[in-house]
Tab-separated table of N, CA and C in Angstrom:
chain	number	residue	atom	x	y	z
A	309	UNK	N	-20.002	13.694	-7.250
A	309	UNK	CA	-19.044	13.712	-6.235
A	309	UNK	C	-17.955	12.636	-6.457
A	310	UNK	N	-18.399	11.469	-6.716
A	310	UNK	CA	-17.559	10.363	-6.923
A	310	UNK	C	-16.541	10.553	-8.084
A	311	UNK	N	-16.976	11.167	-9.175
A	311	UNK	CA	-16.125	11.621	-10.267
A	311	UNK	C	-15.187	12.511	-9.865
A	312	UNK	N	-15.397	13.468	-8.991
A	312	UNK	CA	-14.421	14.525	-8.562
A	312	UNK	C	-13.252	13.747	-7.851
A	313	UNK	N	-13.653	12.872	-6.927
A	313	UNK	CA	-12.606	12.097	-6.240
A	313	UNK	C	-11.860	11.125	-7.052
A	314	UNK	N	-12.525	10.592	-8.090
A	314	UNK	CA	-11.912	9.466	-8.867
A	314	UNK	C	-10.673	9.924	-9.614
A	315	UNK	N	-10.608	11.247	-9.984
A	315	UNK	CA	-9.385	11.776	-10.763
A	315	UNK	C	-8.189	11.606	-9.858
A	316	UNK	N	-8.291	11.917	-8.572
A	316	UNK	CA	-6.971	11.663	-7.904
A	316	UNK	C	-6.627	10.277	-7.730
A	317	UNK	N	-7.435	9.350	-7.887
A	317	UNK	CA	-7.021	8.040	-8.011
A	317	UNK	C	-6.437	7.412	-9.292
A	318	UNK	N	-6.713	8.219	-10.280
A	318	UNK	CA	-6.224	7.800	-11.638
A	318	UNK	C	-4.809	7.474	-11.827
A	319	UNK	N	-4.403	6.402	-12.361
A	319	UNK	CA	-2.942	6.099	-12.628
A	319	UNK	C	-2.254	7.104	-13.328
A	320	UNK	N	-0.953	7.172	-13.262
A	320	UNK	CA	-0.160	7.976	-14.160
A	320	UNK	C	-0.354	7.586	-15.546
A	321	UNK	N	-0.124	8.639	-16.424
A	321	UNK	CA	-0.158	8.210	-17.901
A	321	UNK	C	0.960	9.004	-18.483
A	322	UNK	N	1.228	8.765	-19.947
A	322	UNK	CA	2.333	9.292	-20.622
A	322	UNK	C	3.684	8.862	-20.098
A	323	UNK	N	4.636	9.731	-20.166
A	323	UNK	CA	5.979	9.413	-19.927
A	323	UNK	C	6.206	8.955	-18.443
A	324	UNK	N	5.449	9.603	-17.531
A	324	UNK	CA	5.578	9.256	-16.114
A	324	UNK	C	5.081	7.656	-15.831
A	325	UNK	N	4.180	7.404	-16.572
A	325	UNK	CA	3.593	5.913	-16.602
A	325	UNK	C	4.699	5.013	-17.170
A	326	UNK	N	5.252	5.372	-18.280
A	326	UNK	CA	6.251	4.524	-18.866
A	326	UNK	C	7.554	4.429	-17.971
A	327	UNK	N	7.866	5.544	-17.254
A	327	UNK	CA	9.109	5.508	-16.384
A	327	UNK	C	8.774	4.504	-15.272
A	328	UNK	N	7.520	4.695	-14.753
A	328	UNK	CA	7.214	3.602	-13.573
A	328	UNK	C	7.165	2.215	-14.117
A	329	UNK	N	6.590	2.007	-15.259
A	329	UNK	CA	6.628	0.601	-15.832
A	329	UNK	C	8.095	0.022	-16.006
A	330	UNK	N	8.945	0.906	-16.361
A	330	UNK	CA	10.469	0.501	-16.571
A	330	UNK	C	10.877	0.297	-15.105
A	331	UNK	N	10.576	1.067	-14.084
A	331	UNK	CA	10.989	0.827	-12.688
A	331	UNK	C	10.625	-0.585	-12.204
A	332	UNK	N	9.215	-0.836	-12.458
A	332	UNK	CA	8.630	-2.012	-12.017
A	332	UNK	C	9.379	-3.163	-12.628
A	333	UNK	N	9.743	-3.041	-13.944
A	333	UNK	CA	10.354	-4.196	-14.603
A	333	UNK	C	11.805	-4.405	-13.973
A	334	UNK	N	12.570	-3.288	-13.811
A	334	UNK	CA	13.906	-3.311	-13.168
A	334	UNK	C	13.888	-4.016	-11.879
A	335	UNK	N	12.847	-3.756	-11.105
A	335	UNK	CA	12.711	-4.222	-9.818
A	335	UNK	C	12.406	-5.808	-9.809
A	336	UNK	N	11.448	-6.118	-10.704
A	336	UNK	CA	11.085	-7.472	-10.884
A	336	UNK	C	12.403	-8.324	-11.380
A	337	UNK	N	13.260	-7.784	-12.280
A	337	UNK	CA	14.324	-8.505	-12.678
A	337	UNK	C	15.273	-8.594	-11.410
A	338	UNK	N	15.505	-7.531	-10.802
A	338	UNK	CA	16.431	-7.505	-9.568
A	338	UNK	C	16.083	-8.446	-8.547
A	339	UNK	N	14.711	-8.671	-8.342
A	339	UNK	CA	14.215	-9.530	-7.289
A	339	UNK	C	14.384	-10.971	-7.832
A	340	UNK	N	14.204	-11.239	-9.065
A	340	UNK	CA	14.420	-12.611	-9.720
A	340	UNK	C	15.789	-12.901	-9.462
A	341	UNK	N	16.804	-11.935	-9.769
A	341	UNK	CA	18.248	-12.262	-9.616
A	341	UNK	C	18.564	-12.615	-8.209
A	342	UNK	N	18.088	-11.971	-7.294
A	342	UNK	CA	18.286	-12.220	-5.898
A	342	UNK	C	17.714	-13.544	-5.453
A	343	UNK	N	16.548	-13.970	-5.905
A	343	UNK	CA	15.982	-15.335	-5.804
A	343	UNK	C	16.938	-16.419	-6.317
A	344	UNK	N	17.440	-16.045	-7.409
A	344	UNK	CA	18.448	-17.051	-8.167
A	344	UNK	C	19.789	-17.270	-7.374
A	345	UNK	N	20.217	-16.179	-6.757
A	345	UNK	CA	21.420	-16.211	-5.980
A	345	UNK	C	21.279	-16.665	-4.537
A	346	UNK	N	19.987	-16.831	-4.156
A	346	UNK	CA	19.672	-17.038	-2.684
A	346	UNK	C	20.187	-18.649	-2.409
A	347	UNK	N	20.635	-18.758	-1.191
A	347	UNK	CA	20.980	-20.077	-0.756
A	347	UNK	C	19.832	-21.108	-0.740
A	348	UNK	N	19.751	-22.046	-1.500
A	348	UNK	CA	18.558	-22.826	-1.514
A	348	UNK	C	18.354	-23.541	-0.148
A	349	UNK	N	19.447	-23.778	0.616
A	349	UNK	CA	19.277	-24.444	1.846
A	349	UNK	C	18.757	-23.618	2.941
A	350	UNK	N	18.535	-22.279	2.674
A	350	UNK	CA	18.110	-21.349	3.765
A	350	UNK	C	16.936	-20.367	3.295
A	351	UNK	N	15.932	-20.995	2.777
A	351	UNK	CA	14.737	-20.123	2.283
A	351	UNK	C	14.205	-19.241	3.376
A	352	UNK	N	14.301	-19.615	4.601
A	352	UNK	CA	13.735	-18.853	5.613
A	352	UNK	C	14.663	-17.572	5.881
A	353	UNK	N	15.965	-17.845	5.710
A	353	UNK	CA	16.933	-16.672	5.863
A	353	UNK	C	16.654	-15.707	4.702
A	354	UNK	N	16.496	-16.315	3.566
A	354	UNK	CA	16.315	-15.273	2.376
A	354	UNK	C	14.924	-14.563	2.589
A	355	UNK	N	13.887	-15.209	2.989
A	355	UNK	CA	12.676	-14.417	3.315
A	355	UNK	C	12.702	-13.361	4.425
A	356	UNK	N	13.489	-13.815	5.385
A	356	UNK	CA	13.815	-12.927	6.533
A	356	UNK	C	14.471	-11.665	6.011
A	357	UNK	N	15.458	-11.810	5.254
A	357	UNK	CA	16.192	-10.649	4.615
A	357	UNK	C	15.280	-9.734	3.817
A	358	UNK	N	14.434	-10.337	3.063
A	358	UNK	CA	13.434	-9.525	2.220
A	358	UNK	C	12.429	-8.737	3.165
A	359	UNK	N	11.958	-9.459	4.224
A	359	UNK	CA	11.138	-8.956	5.118
A	359	UNK	C	11.753	-7.646	5.780
A	360	UNK	N	13.049	-7.770	6.312
A	360	UNK	CA	13.760	-6.775	6.936
A	360	UNK	C	13.975	-5.615	6.005
A	361	UNK	N	14.237	-5.844	4.647
A	361	UNK	CA	14.416	-4.803	3.720
A	361	UNK	C	13.044	-4.170	3.582
A	362	UNK	N	11.927	-4.946	3.466
A	362	UNK	CA	10.759	-4.278	3.182
A	362	UNK	C	10.236	-3.351	4.395
A	363	UNK	N	10.541	-3.854	5.445
A	363	UNK	CA	10.110	-2.981	6.715
A	363	UNK	C	10.990	-1.778	6.752
A	364	UNK	N	12.347	-1.853	6.511
A	364	UNK	CA	12.984	-0.774	6.436
A	364	UNK	C	12.453	0.223	5.372
A	365	UNK	N	12.256	-0.285	4.145
A	365	UNK	CA	11.723	0.628	3.062
A	365	UNK	C	10.465	1.292	3.584
A	366	UNK	N	9.495	0.478	4.113
A	366	UNK	CA	8.207	1.193	4.612
A	366	UNK	C	8.345	2.248	5.558
A	367	UNK	N	9.287	1.959	6.549
A	367	UNK	CA	9.554	2.989	7.550
A	367	UNK	C	10.131	4.344	7.077
A	368	UNK	N	11.187	4.063	6.101
A	368	UNK	CA	11.851	5.211	5.494
A	368	UNK	C	10.795	6.004	4.506
A	369	UNK	N	10.028	5.253	3.922
A	369	UNK	CA	8.988	5.944	2.978
A	369	UNK	C	8.034	6.857	3.745
A	370	UNK	N	7.480	6.179	4.919
A	370	UNK	CA	6.587	6.978	5.702
A	370	UNK	C	7.257	8.328	6.238
A	371	UNK	N	8.510	8.009	6.720
A	371	UNK	CA	9.317	9.184	7.220
A	371	UNK	C	9.450	10.220	6.135
A	372	UNK	N	10.039	9.836	4.850
A	372	UNK	CA	10.171	10.726	3.883
A	372	UNK	C	8.921	11.553	3.411
A	373	UNK	N	7.737	10.786	3.377
A	373	UNK	CA	6.482	11.538	3.016
A	373	UNK	C	6.084	12.437	4.194
A	374	UNK	N	6.321	12.112	5.394
A	374	UNK	CA	6.200	13.030	6.593
A	374	UNK	C	6.913	14.310	6.541
A	375	UNK	N	8.071	14.246	5.756
A	375	UNK	CA	8.869	15.457	5.636
A	375	UNK	C	8.555	16.244	4.378
A	376	UNK	N	7.513	15.689	3.581
A	376	UNK	CA	7.169	16.272	2.451
A	376	UNK	C	7.699	15.797	1.101
A	377	UNK	N	8.590	14.801	1.351
A	377	UNK	CA	9.385	14.120	0.141
A	377	UNK	C	8.539	13.249	-0.732
A	378	UNK	N	9.225	12.749	-1.732
A	378	UNK	CA	8.600	11.710	-2.602
A	378	UNK	C	9.544	10.743	-3.039
A	379	UNK	N	9.173	9.489	-3.077
A	379	UNK	CA	10.046	8.411	-3.562
A	379	UNK	C	10.357	8.469	-5.012
A	380	UNK	N	11.593	7.873	-5.228
A	380	UNK	CA	11.926	7.674	-6.702
A	380	UNK	C	11.071	6.496	-7.173
A	381	UNK	N	10.895	6.349	-8.458
A	381	UNK	CA	10.326	5.273	-9.183
A	381	UNK	C	10.713	3.989	-8.718
A	382	UNK	N	11.913	3.619	-8.638
A	382	UNK	CA	12.424	2.361	-8.238
A	382	UNK	C	11.996	2.065	-6.758
A	383	UNK	N	12.081	3.005	-5.970
A	383	UNK	CA	11.658	2.785	-4.485
A	383	UNK	C	10.241	2.557	-4.340
A	384	UNK	N	9.361	3.150	-5.153
A	384	UNK	CA	7.873	2.893	-5.320
A	384	UNK	C	7.651	1.447	-5.687
A	385	UNK	N	8.515	1.038	-6.715
A	385	UNK	CA	8.364	-0.362	-7.243
A	385	UNK	C	8.746	-1.388	-6.230
A	386	UNK	N	9.912	-1.151	-5.510
A	386	UNK	CA	10.312	-1.972	-4.436
A	386	UNK	C	9.227	-2.147	-3.346
A	387	UNK	N	8.622	-0.980	-2.896
A	387	UNK	CA	7.708	-0.912	-1.893
A	387	UNK	C	6.424	-1.639	-2.237
A	388	UNK	N	5.933	-1.409	-3.432
A	388	UNK	CA	4.735	-2.153	-3.922
A	388	UNK	C	5.011	-3.501	-4.038
A	389	UNK	N	6.104	-3.981	-4.607
A	389	UNK	CA	6.201	-5.539	-4.652
A	389	UNK	C	6.416	-6.069	-3.399
A	390	UNK	N	7.109	-5.567	-2.590
A	390	UNK	CA	7.505	-6.332	-1.296
A	390	UNK	C	6.316	-6.226	-0.413
A	391	UNK	N	5.335	-5.218	-0.418
A	391	UNK	CA	4.243	-5.182	0.361
A	391	UNK	C	3.246	-6.131	-0.187
A	392	UNK	N	3.243	-6.237	-1.482
A	392	UNK	CA	2.219	-7.319	-2.122
A	392	UNK	C	2.633	-8.712	-1.829
A	393	UNK	N	3.936	-9.068	-1.883
A	393	UNK	CA	4.502	-10.414	-1.634
A	393	UNK	C	4.579	-10.772	-0.194
A	394	UNK	N	4.784	-9.920	0.685
A	394	UNK	CA	5.181	-10.310	2.083
A	394	UNK	C	4.253	-9.671	3.087
A	395	UNK	N	3.347	-10.590	3.707
A	395	UNK	CA	2.352	-10.193	4.723
A	395	UNK	C	2.935	-9.527	5.825
A	396	UNK	N	4.199	-9.874	6.246
A	396	UNK	CA	5.013	-9.148	7.440
A	396	UNK	C	5.198	-7.776	7.019
A	397	UNK	N	5.607	-7.454	5.783
A	397	UNK	CA	5.874	-6.142	5.494
A	397	UNK	C	4.580	-5.264	5.428
A	398	UNK	N	3.479	-5.885	4.930
A	398	UNK	CA	2.107	-5.344	4.877
A	398	UNK	C	1.652	-5.014	6.284
A	399	UNK	N	1.905	-5.927	7.264
A	399	UNK	CA	1.546	-5.841	8.568
A	399	UNK	C	2.161	-4.444	9.238
A	400	UNK	N	3.409	-4.335	8.984
A	400	UNK	CA	4.173	-3.027	9.465
A	400	UNK	C	3.514	-1.838	8.820
A	401	UNK	N	3.333	-1.839	7.520
A	401	UNK	CA	2.703	-0.700	6.802
A	401	UNK	C	1.378	-0.441	7.344
A	402	UNK	N	0.542	-1.487	7.580
A	402	UNK	CA	-0.773	-1.295	8.304
A	402	UNK	C	-0.690	-0.585	9.590
A	403	UNK	N	0.287	-1.044	10.439
A	403	UNK	CA	0.402	-0.627	11.857
A	403	UNK	C	0.838	0.956	11.751
A	404	UNK	N	1.752	1.238	10.823
A	404	UNK	CA	2.117	2.638	10.562
A	404	UNK	C	0.924	3.550	10.069
A	405	UNK	N	0.205	3.074	9.201
A	405	UNK	CA	-1.101	3.687	8.718
A	405	UNK	C	-1.969	4.023	9.877
A	406	UNK	N	-2.031	3.122	10.759
A	406	UNK	CA	-2.947	3.479	11.992
A	406	UNK	C	-2.222	4.413	12.883
A	407	UNK	N	-0.905	4.152	13.090
A	407	UNK	CA	-0.123	5.109	14.043
A	407	UNK	C	0.190	6.467	13.476
A	408	UNK	N	0.388	6.550	12.144
A	408	UNK	CA	0.844	7.810	11.556
A	408	UNK	C	0.105	7.980	10.333
A	409	UNK	N	-1.345	8.330	10.459
A	409	UNK	CA	-2.167	8.407	9.198
A	409	UNK	C	-1.769	9.588	8.311
A	410	UNK	N	-1.272	10.678	8.677
A	410	UNK	CA	-1.004	11.799	7.830
A	410	UNK	C	0.103	11.447	6.784
A	411	UNK	N	1.264	11.074	7.160
A	411	UNK	CA	2.321	10.684	6.166
A	411	UNK	C	2.009	9.383	5.381
A	412	UNK	N	1.219	8.499	6.065
A	412	UNK	CA	0.958	7.186	5.583
A	412	UNK	C	-0.016	7.366	4.231
A	413	UNK	N	-1.085	8.343	4.414
A	413	UNK	CA	-2.070	8.592	3.532
A	413	UNK	C	-1.359	9.160	2.141
A	414	UNK	N	-0.377	10.086	2.470
A	414	UNK	CA	0.264	10.626	1.332
A	414	UNK	C	1.068	9.584	0.705
A	415	UNK	N	1.791	8.932	1.542
A	415	UNK	CA	2.602	7.721	0.707
A	415	UNK	C	1.825	6.698	-0.023
A	416	UNK	N	0.809	6.246	0.507
A	416	UNK	CA	0.028	5.147	-0.108
A	416	UNK	C	-0.791	5.715	-1.373
A	417	UNK	N	-1.256	6.959	-1.260
A	417	UNK	CA	-1.884	7.411	-2.449
A	417	UNK	C	-0.965	7.628	-3.568
A	418	UNK	N	0.341	8.073	-3.328
A	418	UNK	CA	1.307	8.128	-4.284
A	418	UNK	C	1.717	6.862	-4.865
A	419	UNK	N	1.835	5.813	-4.018
A	419	UNK	CA	2.177	4.380	-4.566
A	419	UNK	C	0.978	3.902	-5.350
A	420	UNK	N	-0.177	4.051	-4.801
A	420	UNK	CA	-1.451	3.656	-5.595
A	420	UNK	C	-1.409	4.133	-7.039
A	421	UNK	N	-1.193	5.426	-7.207
A	421	UNK	CA	-1.307	6.087	-8.411
A	421	UNK	C	-0.221	5.642	-9.283
A	422	UNK	N	0.984	5.504	-8.716
A	422	UNK	CA	2.236	5.233	-9.493
A	422	UNK	C	2.391	3.732	-9.827
A	423	UNK	N	2.039	2.816	-8.898
A	423	UNK	CA	2.203	1.411	-9.124
A	423	UNK	C	1.187	0.946	-10.219
A	424	UNK	N	-0.103	1.381	-9.997
A	424	UNK	CA	-1.156	1.016	-10.994
A	424	UNK	C	-1.310	-0.455	-11.232
A	425	UNK	N	-2.213	-0.871	-12.244
A	425	UNK	CA	-2.282	-2.170	-12.658
A	425	UNK	C	-2.684	-3.114	-11.580
A	426	UNK	N	-1.991	-4.332	-11.662
A	426	UNK	CA	-2.324	-5.230	-10.644
A	426	UNK	C	-1.779	-4.920	-9.242
A	427	UNK	N	-1.059	-3.718	-9.067
A	427	UNK	CA	-0.512	-3.521	-7.777
A	427	UNK	C	-1.339	-2.585	-7.025
A	428	UNK	N	-2.634	-2.394	-7.232
A	428	UNK	CA	-3.532	-1.240	-6.611
A	428	UNK	C	-4.008	-1.853	-5.252
A	429	UNK	N	-4.201	-3.063	-5.113
A	429	UNK	CA	-4.936	-3.594	-3.964
A	429	UNK	C	-4.245	-3.231	-2.573
A	430	UNK	N	-2.973	-3.498	-2.446
A	430	UNK	CA	-2.373	-3.177	-1.240
A	430	UNK	C	-2.326	-1.709	-0.897
A	431	UNK	N	-1.719	-0.875	-1.834
A	431	UNK	CA	-1.649	0.532	-1.467
A	431	UNK	C	-3.124	1.076	-1.271
A	432	UNK	N	-4.119	0.572	-2.006
A	432	UNK	CA	-5.506	1.123	-1.887
A	432	UNK	C	-6.002	0.893	-0.483
A	433	UNK	N	-5.799	-0.326	0.056
A	433	UNK	CA	-6.178	-0.730	1.361
A	433	UNK	C	-5.438	0.140	2.455
A	434	UNK	N	-4.037	0.242	2.195
A	434	UNK	CA	-3.337	1.021	3.325
A	434	UNK	C	-3.751	2.579	3.141
A	435	UNK	N	-4.004	3.071	1.953
A	435	UNK	CA	-4.405	4.512	1.874
A	435	UNK	C	-5.804	4.517	2.598
A	436	UNK	N	-6.618	3.587	2.449
A	436	UNK	CA	-7.997	3.586	2.951
A	436	UNK	C	-7.876	3.691	4.500
A	437	UNK	N	-7.070	2.905	5.127
A	437	UNK	CA	-6.836	2.906	6.585
A	437	UNK	C	-6.492	4.325	7.031
A	438	UNK	N	-5.435	4.841	6.382
A	438	UNK	CA	-4.880	6.162	6.809
A	438	UNK	C	-5.934	7.318	6.605
A	439	UNK	N	-6.549	7.122	5.383
A	439	UNK	CA	-7.457	8.282	5.123
A	439	UNK	C	-8.753	8.230	6.042
A	440	UNK	N	-9.217	6.950	6.400
A	440	UNK	CA	-10.351	6.908	7.362
A	440	UNK	C	-9.939	7.560	8.686
A	441	UNK	N	-8.822	7.277	9.101
A	441	UNK	CA	-8.362	7.816	10.454
A	441	UNK	C	-8.198	9.270	10.422
A	442	UNK	N	-7.928	9.891	9.132
A	442	UNK	CA	-7.835	11.246	9.086
A	442	UNK	C	-9.306	11.929	8.863
A	443	UNK	N	-10.302	11.112	8.982
A	443	UNK	CA	-11.657	11.607	8.813
A	443	UNK	C	-12.124	11.772	7.363
A	444	UNK	N	-11.425	11.099	6.394
A	444	UNK	CA	-11.749	11.216	4.966
A	444	UNK	C	-12.272	9.780	4.488
A	445	UNK	N	-13.371	9.361	5.120
A	445	UNK	CA	-14.013	8.115	4.808
A	445	UNK	C	-14.336	8.029	3.281
A	446	UNK	N	-14.988	9.123	2.773
A	446	UNK	CA	-15.371	9.090	1.292
A	446	UNK	C	-14.249	8.712	0.425
A	447	UNK	N	-13.036	9.299	0.719
A	447	UNK	CA	-11.911	9.024	-0.047
A	447	UNK	C	-11.400	7.588	0.084
A	448	UNK	N	-11.506	7.132	1.387
A	448	UNK	CA	-11.097	5.843	1.699
A	448	UNK	C	-11.967	4.649	1.022
A	449	UNK	N	-13.191	5.009	1.006
A	449	UNK	CA	-14.197	4.014	0.332
A	449	UNK	C	-13.978	4.027	-1.149
A	450	UNK	N	-13.669	5.348	-1.786
A	450	UNK	CA	-13.422	5.249	-3.198
A	450	UNK	C	-12.176	4.429	-3.560
A	451	UNK	N	-11.179	4.581	-2.628
A	451	UNK	CA	-9.939	3.777	-2.957
A	451	UNK	C	-10.112	2.311	-2.789
A	452	UNK	N	-11.092	1.906	-1.811
A	452	UNK	CA	-11.313	0.436	-1.791
A	452	UNK	C	-12.116	0.037	-2.877
A	453	UNK	N	-13.078	0.817	-3.448
A	453	UNK	CA	-13.898	0.519	-4.578
A	453	UNK	C	-12.899	0.304	-5.871
A	454	UNK	N	-11.786	1.205	-5.960
A	454	UNK	CA	-10.840	1.027	-6.938
A	454	UNK	C	-10.093	-0.350	-6.803
A	455	UNK	N	-9.724	-0.642	-5.541
A	455	UNK	CA	-9.065	-1.984	-5.296
A	455	UNK	C	-9.957	-3.072	-5.713
A	456	UNK	N	-11.299	-2.969	-5.378
A	456	UNK	CA	-12.267	-4.155	-5.645
A	456	UNK	C	-12.583	-4.261	-7.198
A	457	UNK	N	-12.387	-3.119	-7.807
A	457	UNK	CA	-12.621	-3.227	-9.346
A	457	UNK	C	-11.394	-3.970	-9.933
A	458	UNK	N	-10.304	-3.831	-9.417
A	458	UNK	CA	-9.078	-4.442	-9.928
A	458	UNK	C	-9.021	-6.025	-9.327
A	459	UNK	N	-9.508	-6.144	-8.290
A	459	UNK	CA	-9.350	-7.325	-7.531
A	459	UNK	C	-10.686	-7.743	-6.909
A	460	UNK	N	-11.730	-8.075	-7.654
A	460	UNK	CA	-13.114	-8.377	-7.159
A	460	UNK	C	-13.095	-9.450	-6.118
A	461	UNK	N	-13.736	-9.124	-4.936
A	461	UNK	CA	-13.819	-10.179	-3.944
A	461	UNK	C	-12.690	-10.263	-3.006
A	462	UNK	N	-11.651	-9.422	-3.099
A	462	UNK	CA	-10.469	-9.419	-2.242
A	462	UNK	C	-10.875	-9.298	-0.909
A	463	UNK	N	-10.608	-10.323	-0.058
A	463	UNK	CA	-11.068	-10.428	1.379
A	463	UNK	C	-10.663	-9.215	2.221
A	464	UNK	N	-9.395	-8.820	2.148
A	464	UNK	CA	-9.160	-7.687	2.997
A	464	UNK	C	-9.807	-6.396	2.595
A	465	UNK	N	-9.875	-6.101	1.319
A	465	UNK	CA	-10.678	-4.916	0.879
A	465	UNK	C	-12.091	-4.967	1.226
A	466	UNK	N	-12.641	-6.238	1.067
A	466	UNK	CA	-14.107	-6.277	1.444
A	466	UNK	C	-14.355	-6.127	2.905
A	467	UNK	N	-13.427	-6.721	3.763
A	467	UNK	CA	-13.605	-6.487	5.159
A	467	UNK	C	-13.459	-5.097	5.500
A	468	UNK	N	-12.561	-4.407	4.970
A	468	UNK	CA	-12.108	-3.084	5.332
A	468	UNK	C	-13.319	-2.188	4.880
A	469	UNK	N	-13.841	-2.391	3.615
A	469	UNK	CA	-15.006	-1.587	3.125
A	469	UNK	C	-16.159	-1.745	4.098
A	470	UNK	N	-16.491	-2.933	4.514
A	470	UNK	CA	-17.600	-3.152	5.408
A	470	UNK	C	-17.352	-2.364	6.811
A	471	UNK	N	-16.163	-2.464	7.323
A	471	UNK	CA	-15.802	-1.683	8.573
A	471	UNK	C	-16.048	-0.182	8.397
A	472	UNK	N	-15.507	0.351	7.346
A	472	UNK	CA	-15.627	1.743	7.124
A	472	UNK	C	-17.063	2.307	6.749
A	473	UNK	N	-17.809	1.470	6.385
A	473	UNK	CA	-19.192	1.870	6.044
A	473	UNK	C	-20.032	1.963	7.450
A	474	UNK	N	-19.521	1.442	8.478
A	474	UNK	CA	-20.193	1.641	9.779
A	474	UNK	C	-19.930	3.001	10.348
A	475	UNK	N	-20.878	3.471	11.063
A	475	UNK	CA	-20.708	4.915	11.623
A	475	UNK	C	-20.026	4.748	12.974
A	476	UNK	N	-18.752	4.672	13.006
A	476	UNK	CA	-17.832	4.325	14.234
A	476	UNK	C	-17.014	5.655	14.531
A	477	UNK	N	-17.059	6.036	15.768
A	477	UNK	CA	-16.218	7.088	16.156
A	477	UNK	C	-14.687	6.935	15.873
A	478	UNK	N	-14.012	7.970	15.506
A	478	UNK	CA	-12.502	7.805	15.343
A	478	UNK	C	-11.680	6.978	16.298
A	479	UNK	N	-11.800	7.110	17.599
A	479	UNK	CA	-11.059	6.259	18.511
A	479	UNK	C	-11.367	4.881	18.330
A	480	UNK	N	-12.731	4.578	18.232
A	480	UNK	CA	-13.119	3.278	18.013
A	480	UNK	C	-12.675	2.656	16.881
A	481	UNK	N	-12.709	3.489	15.782
A	481	UNK	CA	-12.226	2.975	14.372
A	481	UNK	C	-10.809	2.580	14.559
A	482	UNK	N	-10.015	3.405	15.124
A	482	UNK	CA	-8.473	3.137	15.272
A	482	UNK	C	-8.351	1.717	15.948
A	483	UNK	N	-9.109	1.511	17.117
A	483	UNK	CA	-8.951	0.176	17.739
A	483	UNK	C	-9.473	-0.952	16.761
A	484	UNK	N	-10.580	-0.724	16.086
A	484	UNK	CA	-11.029	-1.756	15.142
A	484	UNK	C	-10.020	-2.080	14.026
A	485	UNK	N	-9.490	-0.971	13.433
A	485	UNK	CA	-8.561	-1.185	12.342
A	485	UNK	C	-7.289	-1.864	12.856
A	486	UNK	N	-6.844	-1.708	14.062
A	486	UNK	CA	-5.671	-2.369	14.631
A	486	UNK	C	-5.974	-3.927	14.709
A	487	UNK	N	-7.303	-4.100	15.320
A	487	UNK	CA	-7.621	-5.508	15.497
A	487	UNK	C	-7.821	-6.262	14.199
A	488	UNK	N	-8.431	-5.550	13.292
A	488	UNK	CA	-8.699	-6.163	11.828
A	488	UNK	C	-7.408	-6.702	11.321
A	489	UNK	N	-6.309	-5.899	11.362
A	489	UNK	CA	-4.966	-6.400	10.873
A	489	UNK	C	-4.530	-7.613	11.620
A	490	UNK	N	-4.675	-7.452	12.954
A	490	UNK	CA	-4.167	-8.561	13.917
A	490	UNK	C	-4.822	-9.960	13.488
A	491	UNK	N	-6.213	-9.782	13.091
A	491	UNK	CA	-6.994	-10.962	12.707
A	491	UNK	C	-6.532	-11.455	11.294
A	492	UNK	N	-5.802	-10.529	10.440
A	492	UNK	CA	-5.510	-10.991	9.126
A	492	UNK	C	-6.394	-10.437	8.220
């Protein structure tokens, strides 16, 4: 059974993987250029602008996936990087995964598969939240195993894994997932 589900977690390969790697490099360069141009006397302002952009990107991506759309490679790269770097952006993504699990599950599975490599932890956790709330705990747990293989001992993934292994009714699970993110 686990092997059956593992295929949908597999990262892209071939030309699709190469396209995504190029997008990740482009975004990494663009972010580096923005850091270089940032006003050194206002690091908080620069961070706030990145958080605002990340929150906007998360909200738009969830909405797009809710309409059956799919992000371009560069948009996936921005989303993956900003969610990985900025806890405030991750918090909004987590809240949306709890509030809107259907489109969030589709989004974060897509990001998980496309970002791949070191970028799997955050989308795997976000997918796990949304999938669990959709009643797909087996898929959620497999995504967390995937995250923990890439990042052994990651605290967020470990806490989430522990929580999802408990037999908690969906309404209670929603409350616990909301509280888990609030605690960090």
